[in-house]
Short mmCIF file of C-alpha atoms (C1' of nucleotides) in Angstrom, two decimals:
data_model
loop_
_atom_site.label_atom_id
_atom_site.label_comp_id
_atom_site.label_asym_id
_atom_site.label_seq_id
_atom_site.Cartn_x
_atom_site.Cartn_y
_atom_site.Cartn_z
CA MET Y 1 26.94 -5.90 -24.59
CA SER Y 2 23.89 -5.68 -22.34
CA ILE Y 3 24.00 -5.08 -18.62
CA ARG Y 4 22.40 -8.49 -18.23
CA ALA Y 5 25.27 -10.11 -20.12
CA VAL Y 6 27.80 -8.33 -17.95
CA CYS Y 7 26.09 -9.64 -14.85
CA GLU Y 8 25.99 -13.18 -16.13
CA LEU Y 9 29.74 -13.12 -16.64
CA GLY Y 10 30.04 -12.53 -12.92
CA TYR Y 11 31.53 -9.12 -13.64
CA VAL Y 12 29.00 -7.52 -11.38
CA SER Y 13 29.42 -4.68 -8.93
CA ASP Y 14 27.17 -2.02 -7.46
CA SER Y 15 28.72 0.45 -9.87
CA VAL Y 16 27.44 -1.35 -12.94
CA SER Y 17 23.78 -1.13 -11.97
CA ARG Y 18 24.18 2.44 -10.76
CA VAL Y 19 25.71 3.49 -14.07
CA HIS Y 20 22.77 1.82 -15.77
CA GLY Y 21 20.40 3.81 -13.59
CA ARG Y 22 22.25 7.04 -14.26
CA THR Y 23 22.07 6.44 -17.99
CA LEU Y 24 18.30 6.14 -17.77
CA ALA Y 25 18.09 9.25 -15.62
CA ALA Y 26 20.25 11.18 -18.05
CA VAL Y 27 18.06 10.13 -20.97
CA THR Y 28 14.91 11.11 -19.09
CA GLU Y 29 16.41 14.45 -18.16
CA HIS Y 30 17.33 15.08 -21.75
CA ALA Y 31 13.89 14.16 -23.02
CA SER Y 32 12.11 16.44 -20.57
CA ALA Y 33 14.63 19.28 -20.86
CA THR Y 34 11.99 21.91 -21.48
CA VAL Y 35 13.94 24.42 -19.44
CA GLY Y 36 17.01 23.78 -21.58
CA ARG Y 37 20.38 24.48 -20.00
CA ALA Y 38 19.00 26.28 -16.97
CA GLU Y 39 20.23 23.42 -14.77
CA ARG Y 40 23.36 24.85 -13.26
CA THR Y 41 22.07 28.26 -12.30
CA GLY Y 42 21.18 29.78 -8.94
CA GLY Y 43 22.76 29.73 -5.51
CA ARG Y 44 23.42 26.67 -3.43
CA ALA Y 45 20.17 26.91 -1.45
CA GLU Y 46 18.15 27.36 -4.61
CA ARG Y 47 19.71 24.34 -6.28
CA LYS Y 48 19.17 22.23 -3.18
CA GLU Y 49 15.52 23.20 -3.19
CA ARG Y 50 15.32 22.20 -6.84
CA THR Y 51 16.74 18.73 -6.12
CA ARG Y 52 14.41 18.35 -3.16
CA GLN Y 53 11.46 19.12 -5.39
CA LYS Y 54 12.72 16.62 -7.95
CA LEU Y 55 12.70 13.94 -5.25
CA LEU Y 56 9.14 14.81 -4.25
CA ASP Y 57 7.98 14.92 -7.88
CA ALA Y 58 9.60 11.61 -8.73
CA THR Y 59 7.94 9.95 -5.74
CA LEU Y 60 4.54 11.45 -6.54
CA GLN Y 61 4.83 10.18 -10.09
CA MET Y 62 5.59 6.64 -8.92
CA VAL Y 63 2.82 6.57 -6.35
CA THR Y 64 0.19 7.12 -9.04
CA THR Y 65 0.66 3.50 -10.09
CA ARG Y 66 2.07 1.76 -7.00
CA SER Y 67 1.92 2.12 -3.23
CA LEU Y 68 4.41 4.30 -1.39
CA ALA Y 69 5.68 1.35 0.62
CA SER Y 70 6.92 -0.31 -2.56
CA VAL Y 71 8.84 2.73 -3.80
CA SER Y 72 12.51 2.51 -2.87
CA LEU Y 73 14.87 5.26 -1.86
CA ARG Y 74 17.26 4.25 -4.63
CA GLU Y 75 14.57 4.40 -7.26
CA VAL Y 76 13.54 7.90 -6.29
CA ALA Y 77 17.12 9.10 -6.15
CA ARG Y 78 17.75 7.58 -9.58
CA ASP Y 79 14.77 9.40 -11.08
CA ALA Y 80 15.82 12.67 -9.48
CA GLY Y 81 19.29 12.25 -10.98
CA ILE Y 82 21.28 11.90 -7.77
CA VAL Y 83 23.19 9.12 -6.06
CA PRO Y 84 21.33 7.18 -3.33
CA THR Y 85 23.41 8.51 -0.47
CA ALA Y 86 22.69 12.12 -1.49
CA PHE Y 87 19.03 11.44 -0.68
CA TYR Y 88 19.86 11.86 3.00
CA ARG Y 89 20.88 15.48 2.39
CA HIS Y 90 17.15 16.16 1.95
CA PHE Y 91 15.14 13.60 3.94
CA ASP Y 92 15.82 11.22 6.81
CA SER Y 93 13.97 8.38 5.10
CA MET Y 94 11.30 7.59 2.55
CA ASP Y 95 8.74 7.76 5.34
CA ALA Y 96 9.76 11.33 6.13
CA LEU Y 97 9.53 12.23 2.45
CA GLY Y 98 6.06 10.72 2.39
CA VAL Y 99 4.90 12.90 5.25
CA GLU Y 100 6.15 16.04 3.50
CA LEU Y 101 4.49 14.88 0.32
CA VAL Y 102 1.19 14.78 2.18
CA ASP Y 103 1.60 18.43 3.03
CA GLU Y 104 2.36 19.31 -0.57
CA CYS Y 105 -0.60 17.33 -1.90
CA MET Y 106 -2.95 18.96 0.57
CA ARG Y 107 -2.49 22.34 -1.09
CA PRO Y 108 -5.00 21.62 -3.89
CA LEU Y 109 -7.50 20.52 -1.25
CA ARG Y 110 -6.94 23.64 0.82
CA GLN Y 111 -7.27 25.75 -2.31
CA MET Y 112 -10.55 23.96 -2.95
CA THR Y 113 -11.86 24.94 0.48
CA ARG Y 114 -10.92 28.56 -0.12
CA ASP Y 115 -12.51 28.60 -3.58
CA ALA Y 116 -15.69 26.99 -2.31
CA ARG Y 117 -15.97 29.49 0.52
CA ARG Y 118 -15.60 32.39 -1.89
CA GLY Y 119 -18.32 30.84 -4.08
CA THR Y 120 -20.57 30.84 -1.02
CA SER Y 121 -20.50 34.61 -0.78
CA ASN Y 122 -21.85 34.79 -4.32
CA ARG Y 123 -25.54 34.31 -4.99
CA GLY Y 124 -25.19 30.99 -6.89
CA ASP Y 125 -26.07 27.43 -5.94
CA ILE Y 126 -23.62 26.40 -3.22
CA ILE Y 127 -23.80 22.68 -3.96
CA ALA Y 128 -23.39 22.99 -7.74
CA GLY Y 129 -20.47 25.36 -7.23
CA THR Y 130 -18.72 23.11 -4.73
CA VAL Y 131 -19.04 20.04 -6.93
CA ALA Y 132 -17.73 21.95 -9.95
CA ILE Y 133 -14.71 23.10 -7.96
CA LEU Y 134 -14.13 19.55 -6.74
CA GLY Y 135 -14.19 18.29 -10.32
CA ARG Y 136 -11.78 20.93 -11.51
CA GLN Y 137 -9.29 20.34 -8.69
CA VAL Y 138 -9.25 16.59 -9.27
CA ARG Y 139 -8.83 17.07 -13.01
CA GLU Y 140 -5.96 19.50 -12.53
CA HIS Y 141 -4.14 17.61 -9.77
CA PRO Y 142 -4.90 13.93 -10.29
CA ALA Y 143 -1.58 12.66 -8.94
CA GLN Y 144 -1.99 14.54 -5.68
CA PHE Y 145 -5.47 13.17 -5.07
CA GLN Y 146 -4.36 9.72 -6.17
CA PHE Y 147 -1.60 9.81 -3.58
CA LEU Y 148 -3.85 11.03 -0.78
CA THR Y 149 -6.60 8.50 -1.41
CA ARG Y 150 -4.25 5.60 -1.96
CA GLU Y 151 -2.12 6.26 1.09
CA ARG Y 152 -5.00 7.28 3.33
CA TYR Y 153 -5.20 3.65 4.44
CA GLY Y 154 -1.91 2.52 2.91
CA GLY Y 155 1.02 0.77 4.51
CA VAL Y 156 3.02 3.71 5.95
CA SER Y 157 1.59 4.63 9.34
CA ALA Y 158 3.26 8.06 9.56
CA VAL Y 159 1.69 9.04 6.24
CA ARG Y 160 -1.66 7.61 7.32
CA ARG Y 161 -1.60 9.73 10.45
CA ALA Y 162 -0.66 12.87 8.52
CA ILE Y 163 -3.51 12.43 6.07
CA ALA Y 164 -6.02 11.61 8.81
CA MET Y 165 -5.08 14.83 10.61
CA GLU Y 166 -5.51 17.01 7.55
CA LEU Y 167 -8.80 15.35 6.72
CA ARG Y 168 -10.08 15.93 10.24
CA LEU Y 169 -9.19 19.59 9.79
CA PHE Y 170 -11.11 19.65 6.55
CA THR Y 171 -14.18 18.12 8.19
CA SER Y 172 -14.09 20.54 11.10
CA GLU Y 173 -13.94 23.50 8.72
CA LEU Y 174 -16.96 22.16 6.92
CA THR Y 175 -18.68 21.80 10.29
CA VAL Y 176 -18.16 25.49 10.92
CA ASP Y 177 -19.61 26.34 7.51
CA LEU Y 178 -22.62 24.15 8.18
CA ALA Y 179 -23.14 25.85 11.53
CA ARG Y 180 -23.38 29.19 9.72
CA LEU Y 181 -25.79 27.81 7.13
CA THR Y 182 -28.08 26.18 9.69
CA ALA Y 183 -28.06 29.14 12.09
CA GLY Y 184 -31.48 29.32 13.71
CA GLY Y 185 -32.24 25.60 13.29
CA ASP Y 186 -31.82 23.64 16.52
CA TRP Y 187 -28.61 21.80 15.57
CA SER Y 188 -26.30 20.32 18.20
CA SER Y 189 -22.61 20.51 17.35
CA GLU Y 190 -22.52 16.72 17.44
CA ASP Y 191 -25.16 16.50 14.73
CA LEU Y 192 -23.41 19.15 12.67
CA GLU Y 193 -20.24 17.09 12.80
CA MET Y 194 -22.21 13.99 11.83
CA ALA Y 195 -23.58 15.75 8.75
CA ALA Y 196 -20.19 17.21 7.81
CA ASP Y 197 -18.62 13.77 8.13
CA LEU Y 198 -21.24 12.32 5.81
CA MET Y 199 -20.66 15.04 3.24
CA VAL Y 200 -16.89 14.56 3.35
CA ALA Y 201 -17.37 10.81 2.91
CA ALA Y 202 -19.61 11.46 -0.10
CA MET Y 203 -17.08 13.85 -1.62
CA LEU Y 204 -14.14 11.51 -1.07
CA ASN Y 205 -16.20 8.79 -2.72
CA THR Y 206 -16.63 11.13 -5.67
CA VAL Y 207 -12.90 11.77 -5.83
CA LEU Y 208 -12.24 8.04 -5.95
CA ARG Y 209 -14.77 7.61 -8.75
CA LEU Y 210 -13.26 10.50 -10.71
CA LEU Y 211 -9.79 9.03 -10.39
CA GLU Y 212 -10.76 5.60 -11.64
CA VAL Y 213 -12.32 6.73 -14.93
CA ASP Y 214 -10.32 7.68 -17.97
CA HIS Y 215 -10.42 11.45 -17.61
CA ARG Y 216 -10.48 11.94 -21.37
CA HIS Y 217 -14.08 10.76 -21.36
CA ARG Y 218 -15.72 13.97 -20.25
CA GLU Y 219 -19.13 12.32 -20.33
CA ASP Y 220 -18.16 9.84 -17.58
CA GLU Y 221 -16.74 12.69 -15.57
CA GLN Y 222 -19.95 14.67 -15.96
CA ARG Y 223 -22.07 11.69 -14.94
CA ILE Y 224 -20.04 11.23 -11.77
CA LEU Y 225 -20.22 14.92 -10.91
CA SER Y 226 -23.96 14.91 -11.53
CA THR Y 227 -24.38 11.93 -9.18
CA SER Y 228 -22.27 13.68 -6.59
CA GLU Y 229 -24.38 16.81 -6.84
CA ARG Y 230 -27.59 14.86 -6.36
CA GLN Y 231 -26.08 13.04 -3.38
CA LEU Y 232 -25.21 16.30 -1.68
CA ARG Y 233 -28.65 17.61 -2.52
CA LEU Y 234 -30.20 14.51 -0.97
CA ILE Y 235 -28.25 15.16 2.21
CA ALA Y 236 -29.33 18.82 2.18
CA LEU Y 237 -32.95 17.71 1.87
CA GLY Y 238 -32.42 15.40 4.82
CA MET Y 239 -30.98 18.23 6.84
CA ALA Y 240 -33.93 20.45 6.07
CA ALA Y 241 -36.20 17.78 7.54
CA TRP Y 242 -33.95 17.06 10.52
CA ARG Y 243 -35.00 17.65 14.08
CA SER Y 244 -31.97 17.65 16.32
CA GLY Y 245 -31.67 16.03 19.77
CA MET N 1 27.04 -16.80 18.34
CA SER N 2 24.48 -14.58 16.71
CA ILE N 3 23.42 -14.78 13.08
CA ARG N 4 24.73 -11.26 12.73
CA ALA N 5 28.17 -12.36 13.91
CA VAL N 6 28.19 -15.26 11.46
CA CYS N 7 27.41 -12.93 8.59
CA GLU N 8 30.12 -10.50 9.61
CA LEU N 9 32.68 -13.29 9.46
CA GLY N 10 31.76 -13.70 5.82
CA TYR N 11 30.43 -17.15 6.66
CA VAL N 12 27.12 -16.34 5.04
CA SER N 13 24.89 -18.49 2.87
CA ASP N 14 21.19 -18.71 2.10
CA SER N 15 20.95 -21.64 4.46
CA VAL N 16 22.00 -19.61 7.48
CA SER N 17 19.25 -17.04 7.12
CA ARG N 18 16.71 -19.70 6.22
CA VAL N 19 17.56 -21.73 9.29
CA HIS N 20 17.11 -18.58 11.31
CA GLY N 21 13.68 -18.09 9.80
CA ARG N 22 12.70 -21.68 10.43
CA THR N 23 13.73 -21.36 14.04
CA LEU N 24 11.37 -18.42 14.44
CA ALA N 25 8.59 -20.26 12.64
CA ALA N 26 9.07 -23.32 14.83
CA VAL N 27 8.90 -21.21 17.97
CA THR N 28 5.74 -19.47 16.76
CA GLU N 29 4.16 -22.77 15.86
CA HIS N 30 4.98 -24.13 19.27
CA ALA N 31 3.57 -21.08 21.03
CA SER N 32 0.29 -21.20 19.14
CA ALA N 33 -0.06 -24.97 19.21
CA THR N 34 -3.61 -24.92 20.48
CA VAL N 35 -4.48 -27.99 18.43
CA GLY N 36 -1.58 -29.90 19.96
CA ARG N 37 -0.15 -32.79 17.97
CA ALA N 38 -2.92 -32.94 15.38
CA GLU N 39 -0.48 -31.71 12.73
CA ARG N 40 0.32 -34.88 10.84
CA THR N 41 -3.18 -36.22 10.39
CA GLY N 42 -5.45 -36.49 7.38
CA GLY N 43 -4.96 -37.42 3.75
CA ARG N 44 -2.69 -35.65 1.31
CA ALA N 45 -5.41 -33.38 -0.10
CA GLU N 46 -6.55 -32.41 3.36
CA ARG N 47 -3.05 -31.52 4.49
CA LYS N 48 -2.45 -29.49 1.35
CA GLU N 49 -5.60 -27.52 2.07
CA ARG N 50 -4.37 -26.93 5.61
CA THR N 51 -1.08 -25.50 4.37
CA ARG N 52 -2.92 -23.36 1.83
CA GLN N 53 -5.07 -21.94 4.59
CA LYS N 54 -1.96 -21.27 6.67
CA LEU N 55 -0.55 -19.22 3.81
CA LEU N 56 -3.75 -17.20 3.52
CA ASP N 57 -3.98 -16.70 7.28
CA ALA N 58 -0.35 -15.63 7.57
CA THR N 59 -0.82 -13.08 4.81
CA LEU N 60 -4.03 -11.73 6.30
CA GLN N 61 -2.29 -11.33 9.64
CA MET N 62 0.55 -9.33 8.08
CA VAL N 63 -1.73 -7.13 6.04
CA THR N 64 -3.41 -5.82 9.19
CA THR N 65 -0.31 -3.72 9.83
CA ARG N 66 1.33 -3.29 6.41
CA SER N 67 0.30 -3.17 2.76
CA LEU N 68 0.07 -6.34 0.70
CA ALA N 69 2.71 -5.06 -1.74
CA SER N 70 5.29 -5.03 1.04
CA VAL N 71 4.62 -8.60 2.17
CA SER N 72 7.11 -11.00 0.63
CA LEU N 73 6.57 -14.54 -0.53
CA ARG N 74 9.40 -15.76 1.69
CA GLU N 75 7.92 -14.09 4.74
CA VAL N 76 4.53 -15.70 4.22
CA ALA N 77 6.07 -19.11 3.56
CA ARG N 78 8.19 -18.75 6.71
CA ASP N 79 5.12 -17.97 8.83
CA ALA N 80 3.21 -20.88 7.33
CA GLY N 81 6.11 -23.18 8.19
CA ILE N 82 7.14 -24.16 4.68
CA VAL N 83 10.14 -23.49 2.46
CA PRO N 84 9.79 -20.61 -0.07
CA THR N 85 9.71 -22.87 -3.12
CA ALA N 86 6.81 -24.89 -1.72
CA PHE N 87 4.71 -21.73 -1.94
CA TYR N 88 4.34 -22.35 -5.67
CA ARG N 89 2.52 -25.65 -4.97
CA HIS N 90 -0.41 -23.46 -3.85
CA PHE N 91 -0.26 -20.10 -5.65
CA ASP N 92 1.41 -18.73 -8.77
CA SER N 93 2.47 -15.54 -6.99
CA MET N 94 1.67 -13.27 -4.10
CA ASP N 95 -0.68 -11.36 -6.38
CA ALA N 96 -2.68 -14.51 -7.06
CA LEU N 97 -2.83 -15.22 -3.34
CA GLY N 98 -4.08 -11.67 -2.80
CA VAL N 99 -6.95 -12.17 -5.23
CA GLU N 100 -8.04 -15.37 -3.47
CA LEU N 101 -7.75 -13.59 -0.15
CA VAL N 102 -10.24 -11.01 -1.41
CA ASP N 103 -12.75 -13.76 -2.01
CA GLU N 104 -12.22 -15.20 1.45
CA CYS N 105 -12.54 -11.78 3.11
CA MET N 106 -15.75 -11.03 1.25
CA ARG N 107 -17.58 -13.80 3.07
CA PRO N 108 -18.25 -11.71 6.22
CA LEU N 109 -19.59 -8.95 4.01
CA ARG N 110 -21.86 -11.33 2.14
CA GLN N 111 -23.02 -12.75 5.44
CA MET N 112 -23.80 -9.22 6.52
CA THR N 113 -26.02 -8.68 3.49
CA ARG N 114 -27.90 -11.88 4.20
CA ASP N 115 -28.34 -11.05 7.88
CA ALA N 116 -29.54 -7.55 7.09
CA ARG N 117 -32.07 -8.84 4.58
CA ARG N 118 -33.46 -11.30 7.11
CA GLY N 119 -33.74 -8.45 9.63
CA THR N 120 -35.80 -6.54 7.07
CA SER N 121 -38.57 -9.14 7.13
CA ASN N 122 -38.92 -8.56 10.86
CA ARG N 123 -40.90 -5.63 12.19
CA GLY N 124 -37.90 -3.79 13.70
CA ASP N 125 -36.10 -0.63 12.65
CA ILE N 126 -34.24 -1.44 9.43
CA ILE N 127 -31.52 1.18 9.89
CA ALA N 128 -30.78 0.35 13.52
CA GLY N 129 -30.66 -3.33 12.66
CA THR N 130 -28.33 -2.85 9.72
CA VAL N 131 -25.91 -0.69 11.70
CA ALA N 132 -25.86 -3.19 14.54
CA ILE N 133 -25.06 -6.01 12.13
CA LEU N 134 -22.32 -3.89 10.55
CA GLY N 135 -20.79 -3.27 13.95
CA ARG N 136 -20.89 -6.94 14.87
CA GLN N 137 -19.32 -8.09 11.60
CA VAL N 138 -16.47 -5.59 11.87
CA ARG N 139 -15.86 -6.52 15.50
CA GLU N 140 -15.81 -10.22 14.68
CA HIS N 141 -13.73 -10.02 11.49
CA PRO N 142 -11.47 -6.99 11.86
CA ALA N 143 -8.59 -8.38 9.83
CA GLN N 144 -10.80 -9.12 6.83
CA PHE N 145 -12.27 -5.63 6.79
CA GLN N 146 -8.83 -4.14 7.38
CA PHE N 147 -7.51 -5.99 4.35
CA LEU N 148 -10.41 -4.99 2.11
CA THR N 149 -10.34 -1.31 3.02
CA ARG N 150 -6.56 -1.05 2.90
CA GLU N 151 -6.16 -2.81 -0.43
CA ARG N 152 -9.25 -1.26 -2.01
CA TYR N 153 -6.98 1.44 -3.36
CA GLY N 154 -3.69 -0.25 -2.58
CA GLY N 155 -0.76 -1.03 -4.79
CA VAL N 156 -1.78 -4.37 -6.32
CA SER N 157 -4.03 -3.76 -9.30
CA ALA N 158 -5.42 -7.32 -9.54
CA VAL N 159 -6.56 -7.11 -5.93
CA ARG N 160 -7.98 -3.63 -6.48
CA ARG N 161 -10.06 -4.89 -9.39
CA ALA N 162 -11.33 -7.88 -7.42
CA ILE N 163 -12.45 -5.68 -4.54
CA ALA N 164 -14.05 -3.11 -6.83
CA MET N 165 -16.10 -5.84 -8.51
CA GLU N 166 -17.38 -7.27 -5.24
CA LEU N 167 -18.22 -3.81 -3.96
CA ARG N 168 -20.17 -2.99 -7.11
CA LEU N 169 -22.13 -6.17 -6.54
CA PHE N 170 -22.86 -5.09 -3.00
CA THR N 171 -24.11 -1.68 -4.16
CA SER N 172 -26.36 -3.17 -6.82
CA GLU N 173 -27.93 -5.51 -4.28
CA LEU N 174 -28.65 -2.56 -2.05
CA THR N 175 -30.17 -0.78 -5.05
CA VAL N 176 -32.62 -3.65 -5.47
CA ASP N 177 -33.54 -3.45 -1.81
CA LEU N 178 -34.11 0.29 -2.05
CA ALA N 179 -36.31 -0.25 -5.10
CA ARG N 180 -38.52 -2.51 -3.01
CA LEU N 181 -38.65 -0.03 -0.13
CA THR N 182 -39.51 2.95 -2.34
CA ALA N 183 -42.07 1.09 -4.46
CA GLY N 184 -44.78 3.58 -5.37
CA GLY N 185 -42.52 6.61 -5.12
CA ASP N 186 -41.43 7.94 -8.51
CA TRP N 187 -37.79 6.82 -8.34
CA SER N 188 -35.69 6.39 -11.46
CA SER N 189 -33.20 3.53 -11.34
CA GLU N 190 -30.43 6.08 -11.74
CA ASP N 191 -31.49 7.91 -8.60
CA LEU N 192 -31.86 4.66 -6.73
CA GLU N 193 -28.29 3.81 -7.61
CA MET N 194 -27.19 7.26 -6.53
CA ALA N 195 -28.80 6.80 -3.13
CA ALA N 196 -27.41 3.28 -2.74
CA ASP N 197 -23.94 4.54 -3.63
CA LEU N 198 -24.20 7.23 -0.98
CA MET N 199 -25.29 4.73 1.65
CA VAL N 200 -22.47 2.35 0.80
CA ALA N 201 -20.01 5.24 1.01
CA ALA N 202 -21.39 6.16 4.43
CA MET N 203 -21.16 2.58 5.63
CA LEU N 204 -17.62 2.10 4.36
CA ASN N 205 -16.69 5.31 6.12
CA THR N 206 -18.13 3.79 9.29
CA VAL N 207 -16.09 0.64 8.79
CA LEU N 208 -12.93 2.72 8.50
CA ARG N 209 -13.77 4.60 11.68
CA LEU N 210 -14.48 1.37 13.55
CA LEU N 211 -11.18 -0.09 12.47
CA GLU N 212 -9.10 2.85 13.61
CA VAL N 213 -10.35 2.91 17.21
CA ASP N 214 -9.18 0.55 19.86
CA HIS N 215 -12.03 -1.95 19.82
CA ARG N 216 -11.74 -2.55 23.54
CA HIS N 217 -13.26 0.88 24.15
CA ARG N 218 -16.86 -0.05 23.61
CA GLU N 219 -17.92 3.56 24.23
CA ASP N 220 -15.98 4.79 21.14
CA GLU N 221 -17.47 1.98 19.12
CA GLN N 222 -20.96 2.90 20.27
CA ARG N 223 -20.40 6.57 19.46
CA ILE N 224 -19.33 5.68 15.92
CA LEU N 225 -22.27 3.34 15.39
CA SER N 226 -24.64 6.00 16.71
CA THR N 227 -23.20 8.54 14.25
CA SER N 228 -23.54 6.02 11.44
CA GLU N 229 -27.16 5.37 12.35
CA ARG N 230 -27.97 9.07 12.34
CA GLN N 231 -26.22 9.49 8.98
CA LEU N 232 -28.32 6.76 7.41
CA ARG N 233 -31.40 8.27 9.00
CA LEU N 234 -30.47 11.65 7.53
CA ILE N 235 -30.27 10.05 4.10
CA ALA N 236 -33.59 8.32 4.63
CA LEU N 237 -35.16 11.67 5.54
CA GLY N 238 -33.72 13.14 2.36
CA MET N 239 -35.16 10.30 0.34
CA ALA N 240 -38.58 10.83 1.85
CA ALA N 241 -38.45 14.45 0.62
CA TRP N 242 -36.99 13.55 -2.77
CA ARG N 243 -38.81 14.19 -6.00
CA SER N 244 -37.22 12.17 -8.77
CA GLY N 245 -36.54 13.41 -12.32
"C1'" DA Z 1 42.84 35.08 -0.21
"C1'" DA Z 2 42.13 31.48 3.12
"C1'" DT Z 3 38.85 28.67 5.32
"C1'" DT Z 4 34.59 26.45 6.15
"C1'" DT Z 5 30.35 24.50 4.66
"C1'" DC Z 6 27.80 21.13 2.37
"C1'" DG Z 7 25.34 18.92 -1.81
"C1'" DG Z 8 26.73 15.32 -4.36
"C1'" DT Z 9 30.06 11.11 -5.53
"C1'" DG Z 10 31.91 6.25 -5.39
"C1'" DT Z 11 32.78 2.08 -3.12
"C1'" DA Z 12 31.59 -1.39 -0.32
"C1'" DC Z 13 28.91 -4.07 3.16
"C1'" DG Z 14 25.32 -7.23 4.68
"C1'" DC Z 15 20.63 -8.44 3.97
"C1'" DC Z 16 16.45 -10.17 1.81
"C1'" DC Z 17 14.28 -11.09 -2.19
"C1'" DG Z 18 12.06 -14.25 -6.24
"C1'" DT Z 19 13.07 -18.08 -8.77
"C1'" DT Z 20 15.80 -22.34 -10.75
"C1'" DC Z 21 16.74 -27.02 -10.17
"C1'" DA Z 22 17.45 -31.60 -8.64
"C1'" DC Z 23 15.87 -34.25 -4.71
"C1'" DT Z 24 13.12 -37.02 -1.24
"C1'" DG Z 25 9.80 -39.73 0.81
"C1'" DA Z 26 4.99 -40.31 2.38
"C1'" DC Z 27 0.63 -41.09 0.42
"C1'" DT Z 28 -2.19 -43.17 -3.36
"C1'" DA Z 29 -3.81 -45.63 -7.35
"C1'" DG Z 30 -3.44 -49.78 -10.09
"C1'" DC R 1 3.09 -55.16 -3.83
"C1'" DT R 2 4.60 -51.82 -6.86
"C1'" DA R 3 4.80 -47.72 -9.54
"C1'" DG R 4 3.67 -43.09 -9.68
"C1'" DT R 5 2.33 -38.69 -7.82
"C1'" DC R 6 3.37 -34.54 -5.59
"C1'" DA R 7 3.85 -31.44 -1.18
"C1'" DG R 8 7.74 -30.14 0.74
"C1'" DT R 9 13.26 -29.78 0.89
"C1'" DG R 10 17.83 -27.59 0.35
"C1'" DA R 11 21.38 -25.26 -2.10
"C1'" DA R 12 22.45 -21.79 -5.25
"C1'" DC R 13 21.90 -17.76 -8.42
"C1'" DG R 14 21.58 -12.92 -9.68
"C1'" DG R 15 19.79 -8.73 -8.20
"C1'" DG R 16 17.83 -4.73 -5.58
"C1'" DC R 17 17.82 -2.76 -1.30
"C1'" DG R 18 19.37 0.65 2.81
"C1'" DT R 19 23.19 2.70 4.59
"C1'" DA R 20 28.19 3.55 6.38
"C1'" DC R 21 32.27 5.87 5.11
"C1'" DA R 22 35.76 8.58 2.92
"C1'" DC R 23 36.04 11.86 -0.40
"C1'" DC R 24 35.45 16.00 -3.73
"C1'" DG R 25 34.88 20.66 -5.33
"C1'" DA R 26 32.12 24.72 -5.79
"C1'" DA R 27 29.69 28.10 -3.22
"C1'" DA R 28 29.58 30.80 1.03
"C1'" DT R 29 31.90 32.90 4.88
"C1'" DT R 30 35.64 35.01 7.15
#
DNA sequence: AATTTCGGTGTACGCCCGTTCACTGACTAG
DNA sequence: CTAGTCAGTGAACGGGCGTACACCGAAATT
């Protein structure tokens, strides 16, 4: 007897659908039980952290195909294998979860900045190195970048604000780097920010392009990265010819 | 007696909430009755078109603050002053409405292209002219641009595709224009596309910036447009120094 | 060993949703 | 004048949602 049939008989209650959900969750858990029976180990704090992470992961997974605003608290809880009300032991609301998810997804981006800066100290081509790092980060953390780009102008204002803040930080760091690189040239800080903003826009555009191609086609990926590199090079050429003020 | 109270007495039915909604709609309609009593005029086809437009307008209004995926059919119908089921006389679903809304919102952008091209024939500064036109279009049609930028990577895939297609068209038109401007220089079509893509990215970035400031502060708006102009100029400088292939 | 803490459970509620169906009555075509 | 079309109505349905509340039992604290 299907759940549907049960419902049509008017024998419906919240419990029925929840049991259905739990069944699915249990199956999923079983299928992805790579860690085996290591579920019930660790102290209370550790296990709470694990559940919390499951909630974040489940949400991130869903947001790769839909917008955060359309993901429900119940759905996330179901996927994480807990009852809806237990959600509140970890987050005040889906909005709050979203904001924390921004922080988590920013880590790849921050890592990228660090990597790129280290590459700068080497003797290689700064632009080529940066683009390569960008490509690698997007390939390795597609869901995170998907989330950030989708929700950057998405429906949840708290998340929008959080992303905007982090992105402003990113731009200002790049501004500092540009200041070092153009030392000696007569660049006003306003113009440096303008250039950094343009570069960030170009790179975000690249991220979007990378995300919308099937990443198994390495040739498409390479074409996009090549375009990105030439765009940054074009900007660099422009900067070399720039007279500030 | 409040609706809330009615519901708590268990005296709830669909009708109650619908009547509530209609009351709100009626009030709204009354408040914004700038056209007065000209409601019941025109033939059947004409009135259908009017309702259709009301549905599109209501949706566009809502999407300025939330994502399309979170706007419900009932809500839109309520705002347009019709019963939910009548919605289907005009659109198959909210997704279908979204796709048509893309087309409607693209008109300002297409107008922009035309205006900019006309400006080109004049003797003035092409970049300054283009940026000015961009600023004017965004100021005059904020909701349309809001919708396009928000849903460009939003949750509804049909809408995403529609926007992506239109934007690709826009870029390819710009590529043609660039080809004319760089005639004589040794530019490959691939590099032209690369440059056009960068310019479109820069301009979209400008649109986003314009939308997120309070448009009553003309000084902020001017600062953003000035930055945009300098960014395009930086790119133009880069192009002047570019050696293709 | 006794007590407290707290992550997770189970039930129930009121609400809004999309969609179905039979209908109504003003416009329109013959 | 009449028959038909069709935008809009109104009631009902099954279902998902957020969240309040009382409860449980294992881990942590005393």
